[in-house]
mmCIF file of C-alpha atoms and ligand atoms in Angstrom:
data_model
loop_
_atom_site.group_PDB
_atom_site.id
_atom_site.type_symbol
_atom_site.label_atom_id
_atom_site.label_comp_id
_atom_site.label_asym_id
_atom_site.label_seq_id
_atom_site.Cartn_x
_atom_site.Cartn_y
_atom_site.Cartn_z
ATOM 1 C CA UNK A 1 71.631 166.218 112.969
ATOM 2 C CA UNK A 2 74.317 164.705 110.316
ATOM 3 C CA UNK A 3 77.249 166.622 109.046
ATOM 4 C CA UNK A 4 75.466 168.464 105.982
ATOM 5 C CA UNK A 5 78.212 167.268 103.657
ATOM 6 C CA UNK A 6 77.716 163.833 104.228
ATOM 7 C CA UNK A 7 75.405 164.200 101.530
ATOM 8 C CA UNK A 8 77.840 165.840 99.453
ATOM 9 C CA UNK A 9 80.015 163.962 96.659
ATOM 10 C CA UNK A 10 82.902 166.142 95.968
ATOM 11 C CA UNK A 11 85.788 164.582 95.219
ATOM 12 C CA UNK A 12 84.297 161.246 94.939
ATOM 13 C CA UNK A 13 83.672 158.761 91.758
ATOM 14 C CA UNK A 14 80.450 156.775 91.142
ATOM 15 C CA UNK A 15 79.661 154.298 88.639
ATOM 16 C CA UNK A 16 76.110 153.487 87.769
ATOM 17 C CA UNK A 17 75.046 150.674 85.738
ATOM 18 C CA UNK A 18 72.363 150.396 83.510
ATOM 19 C CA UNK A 19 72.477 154.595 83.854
ATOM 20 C CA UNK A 20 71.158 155.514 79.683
ATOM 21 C CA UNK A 21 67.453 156.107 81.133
ATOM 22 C CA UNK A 22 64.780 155.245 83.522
ATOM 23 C CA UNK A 23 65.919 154.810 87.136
ATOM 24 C CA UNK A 24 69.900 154.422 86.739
ATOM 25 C CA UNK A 25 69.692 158.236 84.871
ATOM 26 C CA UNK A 26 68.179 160.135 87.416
ATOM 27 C CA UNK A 27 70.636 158.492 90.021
ATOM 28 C CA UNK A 28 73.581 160.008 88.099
ATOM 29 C CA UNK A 29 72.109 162.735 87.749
ATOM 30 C CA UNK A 30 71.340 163.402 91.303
ATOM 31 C CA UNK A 31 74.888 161.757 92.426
ATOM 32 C CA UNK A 32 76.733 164.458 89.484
ATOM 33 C CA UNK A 33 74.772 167.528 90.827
ATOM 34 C CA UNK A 34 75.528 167.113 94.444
ATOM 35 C CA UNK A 35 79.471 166.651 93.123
ATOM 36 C CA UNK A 36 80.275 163.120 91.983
ATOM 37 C CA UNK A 37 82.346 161.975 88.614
ATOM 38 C CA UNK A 38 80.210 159.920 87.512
ATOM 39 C CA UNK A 39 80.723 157.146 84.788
ATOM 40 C CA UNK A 40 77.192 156.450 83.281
ATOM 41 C CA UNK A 41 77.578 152.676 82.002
ATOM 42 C CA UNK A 42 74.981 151.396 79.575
ATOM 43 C CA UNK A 43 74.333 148.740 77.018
ATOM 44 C CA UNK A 44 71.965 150.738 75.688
ATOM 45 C CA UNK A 45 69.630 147.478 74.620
ATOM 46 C CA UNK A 46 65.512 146.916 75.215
ATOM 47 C CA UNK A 47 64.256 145.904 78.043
ATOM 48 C CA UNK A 48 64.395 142.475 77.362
ATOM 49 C CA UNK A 49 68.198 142.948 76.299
ATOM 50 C CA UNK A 50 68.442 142.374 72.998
ATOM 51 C CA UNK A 51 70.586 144.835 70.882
ATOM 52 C CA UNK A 52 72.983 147.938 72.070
ATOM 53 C CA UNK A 53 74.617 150.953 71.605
ATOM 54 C CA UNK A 54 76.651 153.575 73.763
ATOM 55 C CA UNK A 55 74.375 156.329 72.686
ATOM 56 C CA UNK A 56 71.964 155.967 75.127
ATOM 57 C CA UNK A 57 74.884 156.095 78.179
ATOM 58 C CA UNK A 58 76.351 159.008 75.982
ATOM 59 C CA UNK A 59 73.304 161.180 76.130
ATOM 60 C CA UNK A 60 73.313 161.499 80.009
ATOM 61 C CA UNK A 61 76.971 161.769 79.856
ATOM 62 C CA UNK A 62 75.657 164.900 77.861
ATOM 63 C CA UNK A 63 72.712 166.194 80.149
ATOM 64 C CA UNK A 64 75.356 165.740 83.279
ATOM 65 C CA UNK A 65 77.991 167.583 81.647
ATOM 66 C CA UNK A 66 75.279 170.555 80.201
ATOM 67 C CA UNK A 67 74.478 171.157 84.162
ATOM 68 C CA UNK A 68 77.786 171.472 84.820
ATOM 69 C CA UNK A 69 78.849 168.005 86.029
ATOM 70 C CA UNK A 70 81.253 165.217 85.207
ATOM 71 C CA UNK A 71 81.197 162.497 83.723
ATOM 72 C CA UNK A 72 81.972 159.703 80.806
ATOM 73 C CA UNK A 73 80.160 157.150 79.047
ATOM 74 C CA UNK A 74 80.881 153.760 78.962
ATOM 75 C CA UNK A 75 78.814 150.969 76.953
ATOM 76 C CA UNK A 76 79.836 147.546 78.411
ATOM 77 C CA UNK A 77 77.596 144.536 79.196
ATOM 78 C CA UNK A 78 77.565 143.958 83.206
ATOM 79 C CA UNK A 79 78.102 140.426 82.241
ATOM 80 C CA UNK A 80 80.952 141.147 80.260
ATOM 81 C CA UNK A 81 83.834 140.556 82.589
ATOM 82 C CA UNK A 82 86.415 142.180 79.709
ATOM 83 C CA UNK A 83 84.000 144.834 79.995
ATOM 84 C CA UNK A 84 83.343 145.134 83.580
ATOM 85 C CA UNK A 85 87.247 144.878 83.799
ATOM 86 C CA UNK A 86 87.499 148.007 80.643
ATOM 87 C CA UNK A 87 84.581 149.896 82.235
ATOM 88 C CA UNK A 88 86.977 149.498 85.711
ATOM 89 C CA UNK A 89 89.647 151.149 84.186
ATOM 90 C CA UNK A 90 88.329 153.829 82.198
ATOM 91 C CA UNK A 91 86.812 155.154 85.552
ATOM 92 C CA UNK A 92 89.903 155.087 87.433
ATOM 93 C CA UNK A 93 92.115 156.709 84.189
ATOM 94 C CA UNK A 94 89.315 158.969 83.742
ATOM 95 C CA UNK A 95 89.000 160.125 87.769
ATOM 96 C CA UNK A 96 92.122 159.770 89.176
ATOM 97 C CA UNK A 97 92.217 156.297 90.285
ATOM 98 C CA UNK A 98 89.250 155.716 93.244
ATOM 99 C CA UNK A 99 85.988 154.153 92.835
ATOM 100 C CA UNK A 100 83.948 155.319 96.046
ATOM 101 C CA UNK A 101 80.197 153.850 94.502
ATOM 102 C CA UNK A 102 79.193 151.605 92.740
ATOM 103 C CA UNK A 103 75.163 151.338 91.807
ATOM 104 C CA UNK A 104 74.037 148.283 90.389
ATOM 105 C CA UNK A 105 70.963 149.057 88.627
ATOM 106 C CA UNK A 106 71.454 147.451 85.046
ATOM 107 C CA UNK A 107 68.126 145.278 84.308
ATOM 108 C CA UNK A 108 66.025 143.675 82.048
ATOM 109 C CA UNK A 109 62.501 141.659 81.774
ATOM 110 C CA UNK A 110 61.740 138.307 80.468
ATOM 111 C CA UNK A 111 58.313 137.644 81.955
ATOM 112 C CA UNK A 112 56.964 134.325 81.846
ATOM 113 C CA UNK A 113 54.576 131.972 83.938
ATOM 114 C CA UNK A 114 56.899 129.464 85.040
ATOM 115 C CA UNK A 115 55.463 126.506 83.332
ATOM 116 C CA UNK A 116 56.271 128.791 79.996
ATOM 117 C CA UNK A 117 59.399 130.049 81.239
ATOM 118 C CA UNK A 118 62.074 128.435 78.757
ATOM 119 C CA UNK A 119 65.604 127.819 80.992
ATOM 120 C CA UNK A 120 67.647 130.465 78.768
ATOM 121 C CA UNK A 121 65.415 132.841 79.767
ATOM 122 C CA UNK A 122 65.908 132.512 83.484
ATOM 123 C CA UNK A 123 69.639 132.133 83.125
ATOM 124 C CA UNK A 124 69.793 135.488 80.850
ATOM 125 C CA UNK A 125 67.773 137.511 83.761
ATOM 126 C CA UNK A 126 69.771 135.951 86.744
ATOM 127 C CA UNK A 127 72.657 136.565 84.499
ATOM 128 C CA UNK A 128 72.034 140.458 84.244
ATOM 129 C CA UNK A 129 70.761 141.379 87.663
ATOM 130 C CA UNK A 130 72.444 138.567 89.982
ATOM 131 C CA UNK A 131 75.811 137.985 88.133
ATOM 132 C CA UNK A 132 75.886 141.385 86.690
ATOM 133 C CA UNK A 133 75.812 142.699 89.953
ATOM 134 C CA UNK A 134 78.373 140.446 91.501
ATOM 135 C CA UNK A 135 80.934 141.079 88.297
ATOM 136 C CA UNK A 136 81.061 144.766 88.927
ATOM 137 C CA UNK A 137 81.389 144.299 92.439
ATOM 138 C CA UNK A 138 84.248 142.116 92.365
ATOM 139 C CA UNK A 139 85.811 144.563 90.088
ATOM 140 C CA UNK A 140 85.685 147.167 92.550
ATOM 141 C CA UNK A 141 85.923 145.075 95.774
ATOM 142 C CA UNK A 142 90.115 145.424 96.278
ATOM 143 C CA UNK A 143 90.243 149.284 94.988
ATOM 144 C CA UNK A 144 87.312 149.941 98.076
ATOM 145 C CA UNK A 145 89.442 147.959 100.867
ATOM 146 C CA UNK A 146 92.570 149.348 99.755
ATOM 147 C CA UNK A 147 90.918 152.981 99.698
ATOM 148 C CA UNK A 148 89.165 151.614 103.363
ATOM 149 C CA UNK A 149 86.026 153.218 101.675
ATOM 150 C CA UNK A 150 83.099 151.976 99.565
ATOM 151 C CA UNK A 151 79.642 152.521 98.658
ATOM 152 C CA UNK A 152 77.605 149.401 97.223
ATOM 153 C CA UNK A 153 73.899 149.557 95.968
ATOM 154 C CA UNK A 154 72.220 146.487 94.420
ATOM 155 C CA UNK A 155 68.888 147.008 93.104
ATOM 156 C CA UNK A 156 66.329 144.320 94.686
ATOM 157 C CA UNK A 157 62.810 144.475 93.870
ATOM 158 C CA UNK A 158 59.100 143.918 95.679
ATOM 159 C CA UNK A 159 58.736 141.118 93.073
ATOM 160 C CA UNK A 160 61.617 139.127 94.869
ATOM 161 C CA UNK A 161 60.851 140.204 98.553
ATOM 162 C CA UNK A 162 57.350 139.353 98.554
ATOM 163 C CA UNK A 163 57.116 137.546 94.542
ATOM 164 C CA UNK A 164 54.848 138.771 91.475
ATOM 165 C CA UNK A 165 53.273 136.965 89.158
ATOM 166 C CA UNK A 166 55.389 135.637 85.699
ATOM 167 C CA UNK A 167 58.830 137.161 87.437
ATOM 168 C CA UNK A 168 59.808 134.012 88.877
ATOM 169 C CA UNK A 169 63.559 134.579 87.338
ATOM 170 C CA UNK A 170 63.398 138.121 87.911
ATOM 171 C CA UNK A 171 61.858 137.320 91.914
ATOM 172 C CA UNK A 172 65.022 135.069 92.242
ATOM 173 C CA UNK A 173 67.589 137.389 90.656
ATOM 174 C CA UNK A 174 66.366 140.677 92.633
ATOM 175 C CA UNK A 175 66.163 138.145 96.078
ATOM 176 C CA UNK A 176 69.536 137.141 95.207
ATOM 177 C CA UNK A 177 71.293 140.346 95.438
ATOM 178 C CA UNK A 178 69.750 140.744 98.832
ATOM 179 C CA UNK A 179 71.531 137.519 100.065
ATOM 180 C CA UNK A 180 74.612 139.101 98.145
ATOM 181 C CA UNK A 181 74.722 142.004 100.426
ATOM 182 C CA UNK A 182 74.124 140.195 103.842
ATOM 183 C CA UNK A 183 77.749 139.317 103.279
ATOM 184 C CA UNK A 184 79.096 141.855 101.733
ATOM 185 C CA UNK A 185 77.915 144.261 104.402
ATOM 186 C CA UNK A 186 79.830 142.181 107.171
ATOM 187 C CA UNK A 187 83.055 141.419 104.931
ATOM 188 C CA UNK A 188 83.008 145.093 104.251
ATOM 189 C CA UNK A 189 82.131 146.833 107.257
ATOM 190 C CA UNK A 190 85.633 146.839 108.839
ATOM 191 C CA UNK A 191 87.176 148.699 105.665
ATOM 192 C CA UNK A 192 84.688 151.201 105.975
ATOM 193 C CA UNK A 193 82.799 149.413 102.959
ATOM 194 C CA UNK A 194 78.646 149.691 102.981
ATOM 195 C CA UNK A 195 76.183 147.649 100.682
ATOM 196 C CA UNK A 196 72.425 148.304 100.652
ATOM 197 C CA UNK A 197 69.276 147.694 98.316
ATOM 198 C CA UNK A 198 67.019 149.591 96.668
ATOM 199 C CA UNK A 199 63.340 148.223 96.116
ATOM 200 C CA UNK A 200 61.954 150.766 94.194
ATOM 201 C CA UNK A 201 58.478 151.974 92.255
ATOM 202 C CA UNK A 202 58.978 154.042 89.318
ATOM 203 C CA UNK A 203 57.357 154.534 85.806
ATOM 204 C CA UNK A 204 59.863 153.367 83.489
ATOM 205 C CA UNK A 205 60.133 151.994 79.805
ATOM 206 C CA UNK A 206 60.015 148.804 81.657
ATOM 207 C CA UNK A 207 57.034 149.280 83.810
ATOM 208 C CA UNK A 208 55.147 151.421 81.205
ATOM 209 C CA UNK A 209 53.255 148.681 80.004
ATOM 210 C CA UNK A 210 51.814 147.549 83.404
ATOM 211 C CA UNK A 211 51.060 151.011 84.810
ATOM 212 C CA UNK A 212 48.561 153.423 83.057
ATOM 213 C CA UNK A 213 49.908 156.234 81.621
ATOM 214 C CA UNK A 214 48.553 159.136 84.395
ATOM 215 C CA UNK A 215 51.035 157.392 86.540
ATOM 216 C CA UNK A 216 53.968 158.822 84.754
ATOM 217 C CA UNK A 217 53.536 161.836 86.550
ATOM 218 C CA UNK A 218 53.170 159.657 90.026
ATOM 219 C CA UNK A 219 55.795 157.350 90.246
ATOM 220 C CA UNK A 220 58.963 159.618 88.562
ATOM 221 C CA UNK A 221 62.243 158.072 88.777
ATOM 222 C CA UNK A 222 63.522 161.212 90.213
ATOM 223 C CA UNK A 223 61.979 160.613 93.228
ATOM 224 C CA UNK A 224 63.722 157.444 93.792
ATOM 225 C CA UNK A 225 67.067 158.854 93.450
ATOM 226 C CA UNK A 226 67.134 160.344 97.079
ATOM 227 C CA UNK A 227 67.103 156.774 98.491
ATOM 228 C CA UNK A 228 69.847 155.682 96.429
ATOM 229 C CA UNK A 229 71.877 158.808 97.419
ATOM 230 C CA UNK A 230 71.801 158.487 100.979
ATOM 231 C CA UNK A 231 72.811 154.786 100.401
ATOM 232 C CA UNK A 232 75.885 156.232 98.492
ATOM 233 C CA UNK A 233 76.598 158.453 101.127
ATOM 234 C CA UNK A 234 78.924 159.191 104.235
ATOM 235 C CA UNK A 235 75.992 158.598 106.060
ATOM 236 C CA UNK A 236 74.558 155.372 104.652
ATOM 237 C CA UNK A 237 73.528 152.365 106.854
ATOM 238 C CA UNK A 238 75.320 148.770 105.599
ATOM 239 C CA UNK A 239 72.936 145.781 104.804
ATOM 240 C CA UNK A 240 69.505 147.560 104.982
ATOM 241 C CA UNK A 241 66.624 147.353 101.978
ATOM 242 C CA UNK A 242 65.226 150.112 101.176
ATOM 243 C CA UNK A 243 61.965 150.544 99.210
ATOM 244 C CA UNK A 244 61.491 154.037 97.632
ATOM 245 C CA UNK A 245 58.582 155.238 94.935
ATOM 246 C CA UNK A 246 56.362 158.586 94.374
ATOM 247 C CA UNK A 247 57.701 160.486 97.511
ATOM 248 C CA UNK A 248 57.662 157.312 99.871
ATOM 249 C CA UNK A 249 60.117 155.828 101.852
ATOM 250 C CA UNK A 250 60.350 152.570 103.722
ATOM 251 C CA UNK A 251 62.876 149.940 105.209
ATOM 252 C CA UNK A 252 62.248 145.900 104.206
ATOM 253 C CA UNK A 253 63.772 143.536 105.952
ATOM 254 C CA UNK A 254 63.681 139.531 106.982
ATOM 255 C CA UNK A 255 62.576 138.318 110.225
ATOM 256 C CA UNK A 256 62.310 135.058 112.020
ATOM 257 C CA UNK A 257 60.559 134.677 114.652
ATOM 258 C CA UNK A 258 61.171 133.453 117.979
ATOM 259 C CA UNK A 259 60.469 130.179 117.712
ATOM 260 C CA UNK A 260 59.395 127.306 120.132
ATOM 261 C CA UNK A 261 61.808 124.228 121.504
ATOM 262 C CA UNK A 262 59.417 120.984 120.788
ATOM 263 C CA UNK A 263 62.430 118.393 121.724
ATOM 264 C CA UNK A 264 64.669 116.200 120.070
ATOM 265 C CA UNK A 265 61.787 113.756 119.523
ATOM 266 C CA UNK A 266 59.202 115.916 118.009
ATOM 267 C CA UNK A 267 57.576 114.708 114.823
ATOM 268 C CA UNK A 268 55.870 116.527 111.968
ATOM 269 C CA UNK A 269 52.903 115.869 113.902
ATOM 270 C CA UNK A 270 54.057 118.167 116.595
ATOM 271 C CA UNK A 271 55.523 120.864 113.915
ATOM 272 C CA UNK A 272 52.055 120.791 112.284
ATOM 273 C CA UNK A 273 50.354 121.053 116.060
ATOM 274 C CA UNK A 274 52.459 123.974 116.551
ATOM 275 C CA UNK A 275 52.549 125.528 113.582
ATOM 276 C CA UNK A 276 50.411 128.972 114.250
ATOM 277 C CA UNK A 277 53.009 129.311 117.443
ATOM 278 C CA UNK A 278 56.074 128.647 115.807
ATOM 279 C CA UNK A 279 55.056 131.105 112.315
ATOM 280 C CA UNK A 280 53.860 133.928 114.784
ATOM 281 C CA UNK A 281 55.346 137.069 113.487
ATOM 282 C CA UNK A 282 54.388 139.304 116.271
ATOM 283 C CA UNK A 283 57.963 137.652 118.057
ATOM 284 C CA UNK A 284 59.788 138.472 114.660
ATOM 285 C CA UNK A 285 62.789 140.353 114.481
ATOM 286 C CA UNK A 286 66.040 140.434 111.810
ATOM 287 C CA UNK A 287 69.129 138.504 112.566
ATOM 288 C CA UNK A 288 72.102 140.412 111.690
ATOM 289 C CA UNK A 289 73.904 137.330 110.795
ATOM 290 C CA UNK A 290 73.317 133.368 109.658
ATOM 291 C CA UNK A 291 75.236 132.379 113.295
ATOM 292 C CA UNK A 292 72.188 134.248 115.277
ATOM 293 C CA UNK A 293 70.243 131.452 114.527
ATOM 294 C CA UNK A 294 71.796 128.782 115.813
ATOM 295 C CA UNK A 295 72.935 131.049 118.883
ATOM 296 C CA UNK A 296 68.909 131.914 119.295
ATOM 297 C CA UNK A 297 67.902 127.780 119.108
ATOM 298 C CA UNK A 298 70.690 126.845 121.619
ATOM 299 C CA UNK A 299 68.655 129.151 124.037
ATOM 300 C CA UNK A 300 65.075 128.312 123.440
ATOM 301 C CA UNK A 301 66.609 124.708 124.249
ATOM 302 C CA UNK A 302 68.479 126.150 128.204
ATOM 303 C CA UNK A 303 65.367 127.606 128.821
ATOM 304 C CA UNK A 304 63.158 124.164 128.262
HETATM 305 P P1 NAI B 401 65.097 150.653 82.328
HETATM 306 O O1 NAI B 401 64.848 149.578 81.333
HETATM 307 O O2 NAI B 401 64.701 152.045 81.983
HETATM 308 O O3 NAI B 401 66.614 150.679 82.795
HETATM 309 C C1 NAI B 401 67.451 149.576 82.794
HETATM 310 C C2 NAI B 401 68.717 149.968 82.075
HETATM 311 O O4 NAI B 401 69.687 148.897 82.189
HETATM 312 C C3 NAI B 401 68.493 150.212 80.600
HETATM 313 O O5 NAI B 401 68.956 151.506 80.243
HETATM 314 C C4 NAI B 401 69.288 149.098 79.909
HETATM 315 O O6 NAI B 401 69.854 149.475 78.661
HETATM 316 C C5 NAI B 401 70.345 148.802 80.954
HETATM 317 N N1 NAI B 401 70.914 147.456 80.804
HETATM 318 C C6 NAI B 401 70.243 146.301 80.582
HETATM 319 N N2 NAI B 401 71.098 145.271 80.505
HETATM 320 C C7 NAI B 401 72.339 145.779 80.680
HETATM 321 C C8 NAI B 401 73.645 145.208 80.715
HETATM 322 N N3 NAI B 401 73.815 143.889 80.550
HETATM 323 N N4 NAI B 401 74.705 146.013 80.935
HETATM 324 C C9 NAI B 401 74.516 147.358 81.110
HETATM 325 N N5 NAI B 401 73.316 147.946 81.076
HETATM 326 C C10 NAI B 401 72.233 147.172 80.871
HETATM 327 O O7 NAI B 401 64.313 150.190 83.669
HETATM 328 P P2 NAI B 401 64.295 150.810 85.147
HETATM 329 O O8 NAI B 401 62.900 150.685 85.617
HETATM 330 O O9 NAI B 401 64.963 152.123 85.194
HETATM 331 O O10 NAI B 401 65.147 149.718 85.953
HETATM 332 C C11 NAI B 401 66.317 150.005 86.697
HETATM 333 C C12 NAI B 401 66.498 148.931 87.750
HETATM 334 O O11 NAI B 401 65.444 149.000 88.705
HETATM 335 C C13 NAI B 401 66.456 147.512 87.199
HETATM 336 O O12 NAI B 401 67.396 146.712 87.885
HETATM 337 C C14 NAI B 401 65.052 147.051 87.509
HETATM 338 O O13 NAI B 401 64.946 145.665 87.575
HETATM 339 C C15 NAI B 401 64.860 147.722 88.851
HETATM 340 N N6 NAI B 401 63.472 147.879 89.278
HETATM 341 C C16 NAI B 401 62.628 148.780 88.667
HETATM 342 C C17 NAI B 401 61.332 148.937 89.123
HETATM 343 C C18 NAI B 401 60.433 149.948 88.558
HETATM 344 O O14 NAI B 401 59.309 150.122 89.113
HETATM 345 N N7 NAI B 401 60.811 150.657 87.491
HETATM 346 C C19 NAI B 401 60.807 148.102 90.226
HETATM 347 C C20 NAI B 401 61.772 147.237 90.815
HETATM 348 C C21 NAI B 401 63.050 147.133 90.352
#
């Protein structure tokens, strides 16, 4: 059994991106009740990011600080690196100078088949989620060694673990904060600094269009949160996915499989021969890093 207050957040500061509704509200929420400051960051734009205000960030600044929390708005861009660097600062003037969290969760939509998909459009969505995430987490990066502590969520999604129809920028942004984290959680670990992902279900604004409205009541946002805590907590595993919607919890992750030695000489012929062998996942299993690979070949080829 854990130390019940690894689960609480007394004392320590969160920022959440993207945190003026849906998903990225009810994580502050949760993170403010249980004792975080929390600085609620939001453009406050539509889904597809056009527009903006702070009065979207400013309301949950409101609803946190009605339940007794605390917190402060803040209304930069997460791919505004003056106001990544401004939202940076006003947390630590505001709180006393750590950053403990940092939730990536700012995100938008521009769906498209890709033979439709116009280039700006996949550069603005890989801008958001994939460079949006890496700004804020440079910002933070040197105050979380220094402080030998850190929290790091990036929000992935099961359209770029497993793909989705028309979200071919979105698929490669959300996949790319998963490669993000596989080195941040082993530059990281020996500061004491832990990065996960979220894959999560919810009925949103931006999901409200492809999930009937009954479903509302089903897939709540709220019930997400819990997975995102535990990520920002004492207790939180480094470089794990995990997928969270409606109540249900689960853990993604990439395997390879075993693999088979076919020679120096082998052809595509012999690949193709092979193929069912060599792609059977029942031998899969993670690699914890890129060097296991190699490390795994050299020994399929002592063994031959
Ligand atoms: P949402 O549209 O309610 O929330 C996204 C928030 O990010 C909005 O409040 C928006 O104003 C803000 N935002 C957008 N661009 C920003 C920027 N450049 N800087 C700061 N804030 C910005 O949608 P939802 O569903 O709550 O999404 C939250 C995250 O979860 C996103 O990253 C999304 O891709 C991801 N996600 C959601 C799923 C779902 O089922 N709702 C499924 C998989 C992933």
């Amino acid at each position: 059994m854990m130390a019940e207050d690894a689960l609480n957040f007394d004392g320590k500061v969160a920022i959440v991106t993207g945190a003026g509704g849906g998903l990225g509200r009810c994580h502050a929420l949760e993170l403010a009740r249980r004792g975080a400051k929390v600085v609620v960051n939001d453009l406050g734009g539509s889904v597809d990011g056009s527009g903006g205000s702070s009065e979207a960030a400013e309301k949950v600044v409101e609803e946190i600080r009605t339940a007794g929390g605390e917190a402060v708005a803040n209304g930069s861009s997460v791919t505004n690196d003056d106001g990544v660097a401004h939202m940076v600062a006003q947390t630590k003037e505001a709180f006393g100078g750590r950053i403990d969290i940092l939730v990536n969760n700012a995100g938008v939509l521009r769906d498209k088949s890709f033979a439709k998909m116009e280039m700006k459009d996949f550069a603005f969505v890989m801008d958001v989620h994939l460079m949006g995430t890496v700004k804020c987490t440079k910002a933070v990066w040197e105050i979380m060694r220094e402080q030998q502590y850190g929290r790091i969520v990036v929000t992935s999604s099961s359209s770029g673990l497993y793909g989705n129809f028309g979200q071919s920028n979105y698929g490669a942004a959300k996949m790319g904060v998963v490669g993000f984290i596989n080195t941040l959680k082993l530059e990281g670990q020996k500061y004491n600094i832990h990065a996960n992902a979220l894959a999560p279900v919810a009925w949103t604004r931006m999901t409200s269009n492809l999930m009937p409205p009954e479903m509302e009541a089903v897939w709540t946002p709220e019930s997400v949160s819990p997975a995102v805590v535990f990520m920002c907590s004492d207790a939180a595993p480094n470089g794990q996915i995990i997928c969270a919607g409606g109540g249900a919890f689960a853990a993604a992750a990439l395997v390879e499989t075993e693999g088979l030695f076919l020679g120096k000489e082998a052809t595509a012929e012999d690949v193709a021969a092979q193929w069912k062998k060599i792609s059977d996942l029942a031998s899969g299993r993670p690699l914890l890093h890129g060097g296991e690979q190699g490390a795994k070949f050299a020994k399929l080829m002592q063994k031959a």
